[in-house]
mmCIF file of N, CA and C in Angstrom:
data_model
loop_
_atom_site.group_PDB
_atom_site.id
_atom_site.type_symbol
_atom_site.label_atom_id
_atom_site.label_comp_id
_atom_site.label_asym_id
_atom_site.label_seq_id
_atom_site.Cartn_x
_atom_site.Cartn_y
_atom_site.Cartn_z
ATOM 1 N N MET A 1409 0.799 -1.196 0.000
ATOM 2 C CA MET A 1409 0.000 0.000 0.000
ATOM 3 C C MET A 1409 0.847 1.268 0.000
ATOM 4 N N LEU A 1410 1.958 1.268 0.732
ATOM 5 C CA LEU A 1410 2.798 2.449 0.781
ATOM 6 C C LEU A 1410 3.436 2.740 -0.568
ATOM 7 N N ARG A 1411 3.727 1.710 -1.338
ATOM 8 C CA ARG A 1411 4.331 1.920 -2.649
ATOM 9 C C ARG A 1411 3.361 2.606 -3.606
ATOM 10 N N ALA A 1412 2.141 2.336 -3.521
ATOM 11 C CA ALA A 1412 1.152 2.946 -4.405
ATOM 12 C C ALA A 1412 0.993 4.434 -4.104
ATOM 13 N N ASP A 1413 1.200 4.847 -2.867
ATOM 14 C CA ASP A 1413 1.041 6.254 -2.492
ATOM 15 C C ASP A 1413 2.202 7.126 -2.979
ATOM 16 N N GLU A 1414 3.357 6.533 -3.216
ATOM 17 C CA GLU A 1414 4.529 7.316 -3.605
ATOM 18 C C GLU A 1414 4.772 7.307 -5.108
ATOM 19 N N GLY A 1415 3.852 6.915 -5.885
ATOM 20 C CA GLY A 1415 4.024 6.855 -7.330
ATOM 21 C C GLY A 1415 4.209 8.253 -7.923
ATOM 22 N N GLY A 1416 5.309 8.468 -8.656
ATOM 23 C CA GLY A 1416 5.567 9.741 -9.319
ATOM 24 C C GLY A 1416 6.217 10.793 -8.446
ATOM 25 N N SER A 1417 6.515 10.510 -7.209
ATOM 26 C CA SER A 1417 7.097 11.530 -6.337
ATOM 27 C C SER A 1417 8.580 11.751 -6.617
ATOM 28 N N ALA A 1418 9.264 10.799 -7.214
ATOM 29 C CA ALA A 1418 10.688 10.963 -7.520
ATOM 30 C C ALA A 1418 10.894 12.067 -8.549
ATOM 31 N N ALA A 1419 10.040 12.127 -9.538
ATOM 32 C CA ALA A 1419 10.160 13.180 -10.546
ATOM 33 C C ALA A 1419 9.910 14.541 -9.925
ATOM 34 N N LEU A 1420 8.928 14.637 -9.069
ATOM 35 C CA LEU A 1420 8.630 15.901 -8.403
ATOM 36 C C LEU A 1420 9.773 16.328 -7.488
ATOM 37 N N GLU A 1421 10.344 15.386 -6.754
ATOM 38 C CA GLU A 1421 11.468 15.710 -5.882
ATOM 39 C C GLU A 1421 12.685 16.134 -6.706
ATOM 40 N N PHE A 1422 12.926 15.489 -7.822
ATOM 41 C CA PHE A 1422 14.053 15.844 -8.687
ATOM 42 C C PHE A 1422 13.886 17.262 -9.221
ATOM 43 N N ILE A 1423 12.701 17.629 -9.642
ATOM 44 C CA ILE A 1423 12.458 18.982 -10.162
ATOM 45 C C ILE A 1423 12.621 20.015 -9.057
ATOM 46 N N ALA A 1424 12.073 19.761 -7.868
ATOM 47 C CA ALA A 1424 12.167 20.716 -6.764
ATOM 48 C C ALA A 1424 13.619 20.916 -6.330
ATOM 49 N N VAL A 1425 14.343 19.834 -6.134
ATOM 50 C CA VAL A 1425 15.741 19.939 -5.721
ATOM 51 C C VAL A 1425 16.582 20.534 -6.842
ATOM 52 N N GLY A 1426 16.294 20.186 -8.076
ATOM 53 C CA GLY A 1426 17.034 20.740 -9.210
ATOM 54 C C GLY A 1426 16.889 22.239 -9.311
ATOM 55 N N VAL A 1427 15.694 22.752 -9.132
ATOM 56 C CA VAL A 1427 15.470 24.199 -9.179
ATOM 57 C C VAL A 1427 16.163 24.878 -8.007
ATOM 58 N N LEU A 1428 16.082 24.281 -6.819
ATOM 59 C CA LEU A 1428 16.725 24.875 -5.645
ATOM 60 C C LEU A 1428 18.248 24.930 -5.791
ATOM 61 N N LEU A 1429 18.832 24.000 -6.497
ATOM 62 C CA LEU A 1429 20.275 24.012 -6.714
ATOM 63 C C LEU A 1429 20.675 24.830 -7.935
ATOM 64 N N LEU A 1430 19.815 24.872 -8.944
ATOM 65 C CA LEU A 1430 20.149 25.556 -10.183
ATOM 66 C C LEU A 1430 20.186 27.073 -10.019
ATOM 67 N N VAL A 1431 19.284 27.629 -9.263
ATOM 68 C CA VAL A 1431 19.219 29.087 -9.122
ATOM 69 C C VAL A 1431 20.488 29.649 -8.469
ATOM 70 N N PRO A 1432 20.969 29.127 -7.340
ATOM 71 C CA PRO A 1432 22.210 29.669 -6.779
ATOM 72 C C PRO A 1432 23.431 29.443 -7.672
ATOM 73 N N ILE A 1433 23.478 28.327 -8.358
ATOM 74 C CA ILE A 1433 24.615 28.066 -9.233
ATOM 75 C C ILE A 1433 24.600 29.034 -10.420
ATOM 76 N N ALA A 1434 23.438 29.303 -10.980
ATOM 77 C CA ALA A 1434 23.337 30.255 -12.088
ATOM 78 C C ALA A 1434 23.739 31.655 -11.625
ATOM 79 N N TYR A 1435 23.311 32.073 -10.437
ATOM 80 C CA TYR A 1435 23.690 33.388 -9.919
ATOM 81 C C TYR A 1435 25.199 33.454 -9.697
ATOM 82 N N LEU A 1436 25.782 32.396 -9.173
ATOM 83 C CA LEU A 1436 27.218 32.367 -8.936
ATOM 84 C C LEU A 1436 27.988 32.527 -10.245
ATOM 85 N N VAL A 1437 27.545 31.881 -11.294
ATOM 86 C CA VAL A 1437 28.202 31.995 -12.600
ATOM 87 C C VAL A 1437 28.107 33.426 -13.120
ATOM 88 N N ILE A 1438 26.936 34.045 -12.993
ATOM 89 C CA ILE A 1438 26.756 35.427 -13.461
ATOM 90 C C ILE A 1438 27.609 36.389 -12.638
ATOM 91 N N ALA A 1439 27.616 36.228 -11.318
ATOM 92 C CA ALA A 1439 28.394 37.115 -10.449
ATOM 93 C C ALA A 1439 29.889 36.973 -10.704
ATOM 94 N N LEU A 1440 30.372 35.743 -10.843
ATOM 95 C CA LEU A 1440 31.793 35.540 -11.118
ATOM 96 C C LEU A 1440 32.180 36.084 -12.495
ATOM 97 N N GLY A 1441 31.291 35.996 -13.453
ATOM 98 C CA GLY A 1441 31.554 36.579 -14.766
ATOM 99 C C GLY A 1441 31.682 38.089 -14.700
ATOM 100 N N THR A 1442 30.847 38.727 -13.892
ATOM 101 C CA THR A 1442 30.913 40.177 -13.724
ATOM 102 C C THR A 1442 32.224 40.586 -13.062
ATOM 103 N N VAL A 1443 32.597 39.892 -12.004
ATOM 104 C CA VAL A 1443 33.839 40.217 -11.301
ATOM 105 C C VAL A 1443 35.048 39.980 -12.210
ATOM 106 N N GLN A 1444 35.048 38.894 -12.957
ATOM 107 C CA GLN A 1444 36.161 38.598 -13.861
ATOM 108 C C GLN A 1444 36.262 39.641 -14.964
ATOM 109 N N SER A 1445 35.135 40.091 -15.489
ATOM 110 C CA SER A 1445 35.142 41.117 -16.521
ATOM 111 C C SER A 1445 35.745 42.414 -15.993
ATOM 112 N N HIS A 1446 35.367 42.805 -14.782
ATOM 113 C CA HIS A 1446 35.920 44.018 -14.196
ATOM 114 C C HIS A 1446 37.414 43.857 -13.891
ATOM 115 N N ALA A 1447 37.830 42.683 -13.461
ATOM 116 C CA ALA A 1447 39.250 42.451 -13.188
ATOM 117 C C ALA A 1447 40.074 42.553 -14.472
ATOM 118 N N LEU A 1448 39.580 41.961 -15.548
ATOM 119 C CA LEU A 1448 40.278 42.056 -16.827
ATOM 120 C C LEU A 1448 40.296 43.485 -17.348
ATOM 121 N N GLY A 1449 39.205 44.215 -17.157
ATOM 122 C CA GLY A 1449 39.142 45.609 -17.589
ATOM 123 C C GLY A 1449 40.105 46.496 -16.824
ATOM 124 N N ALA A 1450 40.192 46.315 -15.515
ATOM 125 C CA ALA A 1450 41.125 47.106 -14.706
ATOM 126 C C ALA A 1450 42.567 46.790 -15.085
ATOM 127 N N GLU A 1451 42.863 45.531 -15.327
ATOM 128 C CA GLU A 1451 44.224 45.144 -15.715
ATOM 129 C C GLU A 1451 44.594 45.740 -17.071
ATOM 130 N N ALA A 1452 43.687 45.671 -18.019
ATOM 131 C CA ALA A 1452 43.947 46.232 -19.347
ATOM 132 C C ALA A 1452 44.084 47.751 -19.274
ATOM 133 N N ALA A 1453 43.263 48.405 -18.469
ATOM 134 C CA ALA A 1453 43.335 49.862 -18.328
ATOM 135 C C ALA A 1453 44.672 50.270 -17.725
ATOM 136 N N ALA A 1454 45.135 49.551 -16.708
ATOM 137 C CA ALA A 1454 46.428 49.867 -16.091
ATOM 138 C C ALA A 1454 47.567 49.659 -17.080
ATOM 139 N N ARG A 1455 47.523 48.569 -17.816
ATOM 140 C CA ARG A 1455 48.590 48.272 -18.771
ATOM 141 C C ARG A 1455 48.664 49.325 -19.872
ATOM 142 N N PHE A 1456 47.525 49.693 -20.452
ATOM 143 C CA PHE A 1456 47.536 50.665 -21.536
ATOM 144 C C PHE A 1456 47.871 52.065 -21.038
ATOM 145 N N ALA A 1457 47.461 52.415 -19.817
ATOM 146 C CA ALA A 1457 47.825 53.722 -19.262
ATOM 147 C C ALA A 1457 49.323 53.800 -19.011
ATOM 148 N N ALA A 1458 49.935 52.726 -18.519
ATOM 149 C CA ALA A 1458 51.392 52.712 -18.307
ATOM 150 C C ALA A 1458 52.126 52.851 -19.635
ATOM 151 N N ARG A 1459 51.644 52.178 -20.653
ATOM 152 C CA ARG A 1459 52.268 52.311 -21.980
ATOM 153 C C ARG A 1459 52.118 53.724 -22.519
ATOM 154 N N THR A 1460 50.972 54.339 -22.279
ATOM 155 C CA THR A 1460 50.740 55.697 -22.753
ATOM 156 C C THR A 1460 51.730 56.666 -22.123
ATOM 157 N N ILE A 1461 51.938 56.547 -20.820
ATOM 158 C CA ILE A 1461 52.879 57.435 -20.138
ATOM 159 C C ILE A 1461 54.302 57.157 -20.615
ATOM 160 N N ALA A 1462 54.681 55.887 -20.692
ATOM 161 C CA ALA A 1462 56.045 55.527 -21.064
ATOM 162 C C ALA A 1462 56.382 55.932 -22.494
ATOM 163 N N ASN A 1463 55.416 55.912 -23.373
ATOM 164 C CA ASN A 1463 55.665 56.263 -24.777
ATOM 165 C C ASN A 1463 55.469 57.747 -25.043
ATOM 166 N N ASP A 1464 55.143 58.514 -24.010
ATOM 167 C CA ASP A 1464 54.963 59.965 -24.121
ATOM 168 C C ASP A 1464 53.927 60.311 -25.192
ATOM 169 N N SER A 1465 52.815 59.614 -25.144
ATOM 170 C CA SER A 1465 51.740 59.812 -26.114
ATOM 171 C C SER A 1465 51.029 61.132 -25.852
ATOM 172 N N ALA A 1466 50.294 61.600 -26.849
ATOM 173 C CA ALA A 1466 49.574 62.865 -26.714
ATOM 174 C C ALA A 1466 48.365 62.734 -25.782
ATOM 175 N N SER A 1467 47.785 61.558 -25.674
ATOM 176 C CA SER A 1467 46.619 61.381 -24.795
ATOM 177 C C SER A 1467 47.061 61.183 -23.353
ATOM 178 N N THR A 1468 46.200 61.546 -22.424
ATOM 179 C CA THR A 1468 46.522 61.414 -21.000
ATOM 180 C C THR A 1468 46.227 59.985 -20.542
ATOM 181 N N PRO A 1469 46.893 59.542 -19.465
ATOM 182 C CA PRO A 1469 46.635 58.180 -18.983
ATOM 183 C C PRO A 1469 45.201 57.984 -18.510
ATOM 184 N N GLY A 1470 44.583 59.027 -17.964
ATOM 185 C CA GLY A 1470 43.200 58.922 -17.523
ATOM 186 C C GLY A 1470 42.250 58.668 -18.676
ATOM 187 N N GLU A 1471 42.472 59.357 -19.788
ATOM 188 C CA GLU A 1471 41.642 59.147 -20.983
ATOM 189 C C GLU A 1471 41.819 57.733 -21.518
ATOM 190 N N THR A 1472 43.063 57.280 -21.554
ATOM 191 C CA THR A 1472 43.349 55.936 -22.052
ATOM 192 C C THR A 1472 42.709 54.876 -21.176
ATOM 193 N N ALA A 1473 42.883 55.013 -19.852
ATOM 194 C CA ALA A 1473 42.309 54.031 -18.925
ATOM 195 C C ALA A 1473 40.790 54.031 -19.000
ATOM 196 N N ALA A 1474 40.175 55.211 -19.114
ATOM 197 C CA ALA A 1474 38.718 55.288 -19.194
ATOM 198 C C ALA A 1474 38.202 54.660 -20.488
ATOM 199 N N ALA A 1475 38.909 54.884 -21.588
ATOM 200 C CA ALA A 1475 38.476 54.309 -22.873
ATOM 201 C C ALA A 1475 38.576 52.785 -22.850
ATOM 202 N N VAL A 1476 39.649 52.261 -22.288
ATOM 203 C CA VAL A 1476 39.814 50.808 -22.228
ATOM 204 C C VAL A 1476 38.809 50.200 -21.255
ATOM 205 N N ALA A 1477 38.627 50.815 -20.091
ATOM 206 C CA ALA A 1477 37.710 50.281 -19.079
ATOM 207 C C ALA A 1477 36.264 50.292 -19.567
ATOM 208 N N SER A 1478 35.898 51.290 -20.360
ATOM 209 C CA SER A 1478 34.518 51.349 -20.856
ATOM 210 C C SER A 1478 34.205 50.176 -21.779
ATOM 211 N N GLN A 1479 35.209 49.629 -22.435
ATOM 212 C CA GLN A 1479 34.995 48.461 -23.291
ATOM 213 C C GLN A 1479 34.663 47.218 -22.480
ATOM 214 N N TYR A 1480 34.993 47.224 -21.194
ATOM 215 C CA TYR A 1480 34.696 46.104 -20.308
ATOM 216 C C TYR A 1480 33.482 46.386 -19.422
ATOM 217 N N GLY A 1481 32.786 47.480 -19.673
ATOM 218 C CA GLY A 1481 31.583 47.798 -18.913
ATOM 219 C C GLY A 1481 31.845 48.473 -17.586
ATOM 220 N N ILE A 1482 33.037 49.028 -17.394
ATOM 221 C CA ILE A 1482 33.369 49.726 -16.158
ATOM 222 C C ILE A 1482 33.098 51.211 -16.360
ATOM 223 N N ASP A 1483 32.398 51.819 -15.416
ATOM 224 C CA ASP A 1483 32.103 53.242 -15.486
ATOM 225 C C ASP A 1483 33.393 54.024 -15.279
ATOM 226 N N SER A 1484 33.696 54.932 -16.192
ATOM 227 C CA SER A 1484 34.953 55.675 -16.113
ATOM 228 C C SER A 1484 34.995 56.606 -14.900
ATOM 229 N N ASP A 1485 33.834 57.024 -14.407
ATOM 230 C CA ASP A 1485 33.805 57.890 -13.222
ATOM 231 C C ASP A 1485 34.175 57.124 -11.958
ATOM 232 N N ALA A 1486 34.037 55.812 -11.976
ATOM 233 C CA ALA A 1486 34.319 54.997 -10.797
ATOM 234 C C ALA A 1486 35.773 54.542 -10.729
ATOM 235 N N LEU A 1487 36.575 54.907 -11.722
ATOM 236 C CA LEU A 1487 37.982 54.503 -11.727
ATOM 237 C C LEU A 1487 38.812 55.408 -10.826
ATOM 238 N N ASP A 1488 39.754 54.812 -10.132
ATOM 239 C CA ASP A 1488 40.733 55.551 -9.339
ATOM 240 C C ASP A 1488 42.095 55.160 -9.890
ATOM 241 N N ILE A 1489 42.811 56.137 -10.458
ATOM 242 C CA ILE A 1489 44.065 55.859 -11.139
ATOM 243 C C ILE A 1489 45.209 56.514 -10.376
ATOM 244 N N GLY A 1490 46.222 55.718 -10.055
ATOM 245 C CA GLY A 1490 47.418 56.224 -9.393
ATOM 246 C C GLY A 1490 48.641 55.967 -10.253
ATOM 247 N N VAL A 1491 49.528 56.970 -10.347
ATOM 248 C CA VAL A 1491 50.723 56.865 -11.176
ATOM 249 C C VAL A 1491 51.945 57.168 -10.319
ATOM 250 N N SER A 1492 52.986 56.344 -10.460
ATOM 251 C CA SER A 1492 54.248 56.607 -9.771
ATOM 252 C C SER A 1492 55.395 56.230 -10.682
ATOM 253 N N CYS A 1493 56.548 56.823 -10.422
ATOM 254 C CA CYS A 1493 57.746 56.530 -11.198
ATOM 255 C C CYS A 1493 58.866 56.122 -10.251
ATOM 256 N N ALA A 1494 59.696 55.198 -10.717
ATOM 257 C CA ALA A 1494 60.855 54.787 -9.935
ATOM 258 C C ALA A 1494 62.066 54.796 -10.853
ATOM 259 N N PRO A 1495 63.163 55.321 -10.510
ATOM 260 C CA PRO A 1495 63.405 56.053 -9.272
ATOM 261 C C PRO A 1495 62.682 57.383 -9.284
ATOM 262 N N ALA A 1496 62.381 57.874 -8.103
ATOM 263 C CA ALA A 1496 61.652 59.139 -7.979
ATOM 264 C C ALA A 1496 62.485 60.251 -8.611
ATOM 265 N N ALA A 1497 61.946 60.853 -9.643
ATOM 266 C CA ALA A 1497 62.667 61.899 -10.372
ATOM 267 C C ALA A 1497 61.888 63.199 -10.277
ATOM 268 N N SER A 1498 62.490 64.244 -10.739
ATOM 269 C CA SER A 1498 61.803 65.533 -10.694
ATOM 270 C C SER A 1498 60.659 65.585 -11.688
ATOM 271 N N ARG A 1499 60.774 64.839 -12.734
ATOM 272 C CA ARG A 1499 59.674 64.796 -13.706
ATOM 273 C C ARG A 1499 59.381 63.343 -14.059
ATOM 274 N N CYS A 1500 58.172 63.092 -14.431
ATOM 275 C CA CYS A 1500 57.747 61.737 -14.758
ATOM 276 C C CYS A 1500 57.060 61.777 -16.115
ATOM 277 N N PRO A 1501 57.400 61.009 -17.055
ATOM 278 C CA PRO A 1501 58.428 59.973 -17.068
ATOM 279 C C PRO A 1501 59.776 60.542 -17.477
ATOM 280 N N GLU A 1502 60.805 59.925 -17.018
ATOM 281 C CA GLU A 1502 62.165 60.287 -17.369
ATOM 282 C C GLU A 1502 62.806 59.072 -18.030
ATOM 283 N N ALA A 1503 63.747 59.307 -18.905
ATOM 284 C CA ALA A 1503 64.389 58.213 -19.625
ATOM 285 C C ALA A 1503 64.970 57.195 -18.653
ATOM 286 N N GLY A 1504 64.639 55.920 -18.854
ATOM 287 C CA GLY A 1504 65.126 54.838 -18.013
ATOM 288 C C GLY A 1504 64.292 54.565 -16.776
ATOM 289 N N ALA A 1505 63.312 55.393 -16.487
ATOM 290 C CA ALA A 1505 62.470 55.192 -15.303
ATOM 291 C C ALA A 1505 61.435 54.106 -15.567
ATOM 292 N N VAL A 1506 60.889 53.582 -14.485
ATOM 293 C CA VAL A 1506 59.812 52.601 -14.580
ATOM 294 C C VAL A 1506 58.529 53.266 -14.116
ATOM 295 N N VAL A 1507 57.552 53.308 -14.994
ATOM 296 C CA VAL A 1507 56.256 53.912 -14.688
ATOM 297 C C VAL A 1507 55.334 52.817 -14.163
ATOM 298 N N THR A 1508 54.725 53.068 -13.006
ATOM 299 C CA THR A 1508 53.786 52.115 -12.416
ATOM 300 C C THR A 1508 52.416 52.777 -12.325
ATOM 301 N N VAL A 1509 51.419 52.122 -12.888
ATOM 302 C CA VAL A 1509 50.045 52.632 -12.855
ATOM 303 C C VAL A 1509 49.174 51.635 -12.100
ATOM 304 N N THR A 1510 48.399 52.155 -11.150
ATOM 305 C CA THR A 1510 47.467 51.332 -10.385
ATOM 306 C C THR A 1510 46.051 51.818 -10.672
ATOM 307 N N VAL A 1511 45.184 50.900 -11.044
ATOM 308 C CA VAL A 1511 43.782 51.214 -11.331
ATOM 309 C C VAL A 1511 42.915 50.469 -10.327
ATOM 310 N N ARG A 1512 42.018 51.218 -9.689
ATOM 311 C CA ARG A 1512 41.081 50.625 -8.732
ATOM 312 C C ARG A 1512 39.652 50.868 -9.224
ATOM 313 N N ALA A 1513 38.833 49.853 -9.061
ATOM 314 C CA ALA A 1513 37.418 49.943 -9.432
ATOM 315 C C ALA A 1513 36.631 49.022 -8.511
ATOM 316 N N GLU A 1514 35.317 49.061 -8.640
ATOM 317 C CA GLU A 1514 34.448 48.169 -7.874
ATOM 318 C C GLU A 1514 33.476 47.491 -8.820
ATOM 319 N N ALA A 1515 33.345 46.180 -8.651
ATOM 320 C CA ALA A 1515 32.386 45.405 -9.441
ATOM 321 C C ALA A 1515 31.110 45.255 -8.625
ATOM 322 N N GLU A 1516 30.011 45.718 -9.178
ATOM 323 C CA GLU A 1516 28.718 45.590 -8.510
ATOM 324 C C GLU A 1516 28.138 44.211 -8.798
ATOM 325 N N LEU A 1517 27.713 43.528 -7.763
ATOM 326 C CA LEU A 1517 27.101 42.220 -7.958
ATOM 327 C C LEU A 1517 25.732 42.392 -8.607
ATOM 328 N N PRO A 1518 25.385 41.537 -9.559
ATOM 329 C CA PRO A 1518 24.122 41.707 -10.294
ATOM 330 C C PRO A 1518 22.903 41.335 -9.445
ATOM 331 N N PHE A 1519 21.785 41.939 -9.787
ATOM 332 C CA PHE A 1519 20.466 41.649 -9.216
ATOM 333 C C PHE A 1519 20.356 41.961 -7.722
ATOM 334 N N VAL A 1520 21.193 42.847 -7.207
ATOM 335 C CA VAL A 1520 21.093 43.239 -5.803
ATOM 336 C C VAL A 1520 20.217 44.482 -5.753
ATOM 337 N N PRO A 1521 19.095 44.430 -5.029
ATOM 338 C CA PRO A 1521 18.184 45.570 -5.004
ATOM 339 C C PRO A 1521 18.732 46.702 -4.135
ATOM 340 N N PRO A 1522 18.295 47.930 -4.421
ATOM 341 C CA PRO A 1522 18.760 49.068 -3.617
ATOM 342 C C PRO A 1522 18.008 49.216 -2.293
ATOM 343 N N VAL A 1523 17.477 48.143 -1.788
ATOM 344 C CA VAL A 1523 16.730 48.170 -0.530
ATOM 345 C C VAL A 1523 17.722 48.150 0.629
ATOM 346 N N LEU A 1524 17.542 49.032 1.574
ATOM 347 C CA LEU A 1524 18.368 49.118 2.782
ATOM 348 C C LEU A 1524 19.854 49.300 2.469
ATOM 349 N N GLY A 1525 20.165 49.859 1.322
ATOM 350 C CA GLY A 1525 21.553 50.108 0.954
ATOM 351 C C GLY A 1525 22.341 48.870 0.578
ATOM 352 N N LEU A 1526 21.652 47.794 0.227
ATOM 353 C CA LEU A 1526 22.355 46.560 -0.134
ATOM 354 C C LEU A 1526 23.217 46.725 -1.382
ATOM 355 N N ASP A 1527 22.789 47.595 -2.303
ATOM 356 C CA ASP A 1527 23.554 47.782 -3.526
ATOM 357 C C ASP A 1527 24.900 48.458 -3.261
ATOM 358 N N ARG A 1528 25.010 49.205 -2.156
ATOM 359 C CA ARG A 1528 26.283 49.851 -1.832
ATOM 360 C C ARG A 1528 27.274 48.889 -1.191
ATOM 361 N N ILE A 1529 26.776 47.879 -0.491
ATOM 362 C CA ILE A 1529 27.694 46.953 0.168
ATOM 363 C C ILE A 1529 27.950 45.688 -0.656
ATOM 364 N N ALA A 1530 27.169 45.482 -1.694
ATOM 365 C CA ALA A 1530 27.350 44.291 -2.540
ATOM 366 C C ALA A 1530 28.281 44.627 -3.702
ATOM 367 N N ARG A 1531 29.490 45.035 -3.360
ATOM 368 C CA ARG A 1531 30.494 45.397 -4.358
ATOM 369 C C ARG A 1531 31.789 44.665 -4.041
ATOM 370 N N VAL A 1532 32.510 44.316 -5.082
ATOM 371 C CA VAL A 1532 33.794 43.636 -4.927
ATOM 372 C C VAL A 1532 34.881 44.597 -5.386
ATOM 373 N N PRO A 1533 35.840 44.953 -4.507
ATOM 374 C CA PRO A 1533 36.907 45.861 -4.933
ATOM 375 C C PRO A 1533 37.885 45.163 -5.877
ATOM 376 N N ILE A 1534 38.266 45.878 -6.918
ATOM 377 C CA ILE A 1534 39.189 45.359 -7.925
ATOM 378 C C ILE A 1534 40.384 46.310 -7.983
ATOM 379 N N GLU A 1535 41.580 45.758 -8.027
ATOM 380 C CA GLU A 1535 42.789 46.578 -8.155
ATOM 381 C C GLU A 1535 43.756 45.884 -9.101
ATOM 382 N N ALA A 1536 44.321 46.660 -10.025
ATOM 383 C CA ALA A 1536 45.289 46.123 -10.970
ATOM 384 C C ALA A 1536 46.457 47.088 -11.083
ATOM 385 N N THR A 1537 47.654 46.546 -11.195
ATOM 386 C CA THR A 1537 48.868 47.354 -11.301
ATOM 387 C C THR A 1537 49.660 46.892 -12.507
ATOM 388 N N ALA A 1538 50.210 47.867 -13.236
ATOM 389 C CA ALA A 1538 51.054 47.555 -14.387
ATOM 390 C C ALA A 1538 52.270 48.465 -14.361
ATOM 391 N N ALA A 1539 53.399 47.944 -14.765
ATOM 392 C CA ALA A 1539 54.638 48.714 -14.832
ATOM 393 C C ALA A 1539 55.197 48.636 -16.246
ATOM 394 N N HIS A 1540 55.745 49.763 -16.677
ATOM 395 C CA HIS A 1540 56.323 49.822 -18.024
ATOM 396 C C HIS A 1540 57.582 50.689 -17.960
ATOM 397 N N LYS A 1541 58.649 50.221 -18.554
ATOM 398 C CA LYS A 1541 59.906 50.965 -18.529
ATOM 399 C C LYS A 1541 59.946 51.961 -19.681
ATOM 400 N N VAL A 1542 60.374 53.175 -19.355
ATOM 401 C CA VAL A 1542 60.515 54.218 -20.369
ATOM 402 C C VAL A 1542 61.828 53.982 -21.104
ATOM 403 N N SER A 1543 61.793 54.113 -22.408
ATOM 404 C CA SER A 1543 62.992 53.934 -23.210
ATOM 405 C C SER A 1543 64.065 54.918 -22.780
ATOM 406 N N ARG A 1544 65.315 54.557 -22.955
ATOM 407 C CA ARG A 1544 66.380 55.475 -22.563
ATOM 408 C C ARG A 1544 66.429 56.699 -23.471
ATOM 409 N N PHE A 1545 65.739 56.628 -24.598
ATOM 410 C CA PHE A 1545 65.652 57.762 -25.494
ATOM 411 C C PHE A 1545 64.327 58.505 -25.350
ATOM 412 N N GLY A 1546 63.444 57.994 -24.495
ATOM 413 C CA GLY A 1546 62.113 58.577 -24.337
ATOM 414 C C GLY A 1546 62.016 59.461 -23.127
ATOM 415 N N GLY A 1547 60.767 59.775 -22.792
ATOM 416 C CA GLY A 1547 60.499 60.582 -21.606
ATOM 417 C C GLY A 1547 60.162 61.995 -21.969
ATOM 418 N N ALA A 1548 59.809 62.749 -20.954
ATOM 419 C CA ALA A 1548 59.424 64.143 -21.149
ATOM 420 C C ALA A 1548 60.652 64.984 -21.439
ATOM 421 N N GLY A 1549 60.462 66.002 -22.218
ATOM 422 C CA GLY A 1549 61.579 66.892 -22.438
ATOM 423 C C GLY A 1549 61.821 67.045 -23.854
#
């Protein structure tokens, strides 16, 4: 008698458990894709900005980093760009110096509602650093 009462319940249990497991896994894939995209964008922005400074290009490193980051879906207003040169010289870049550019951004997790400020705390900080050596014939001047 007990066997007759459980007919077809395995399919129902499989669907219920499958949906309960599928939704978090799908969200995890989407969230990790967003974070990875922002990480790649910050790295590319830092690398191209360092090359721009080292090659003494006409465009500014901020413009270069913003243009590259926008291709990865990063808001250019949210970028924080830091530039340093080693050895510390009176002007940057100087021939033979190493230009280091650090780009910081935040990846917003998808589908987080703005209720109770959750959208402000559901962010992953991203930081990328790139260094490029200035040619001994290059630099400002």
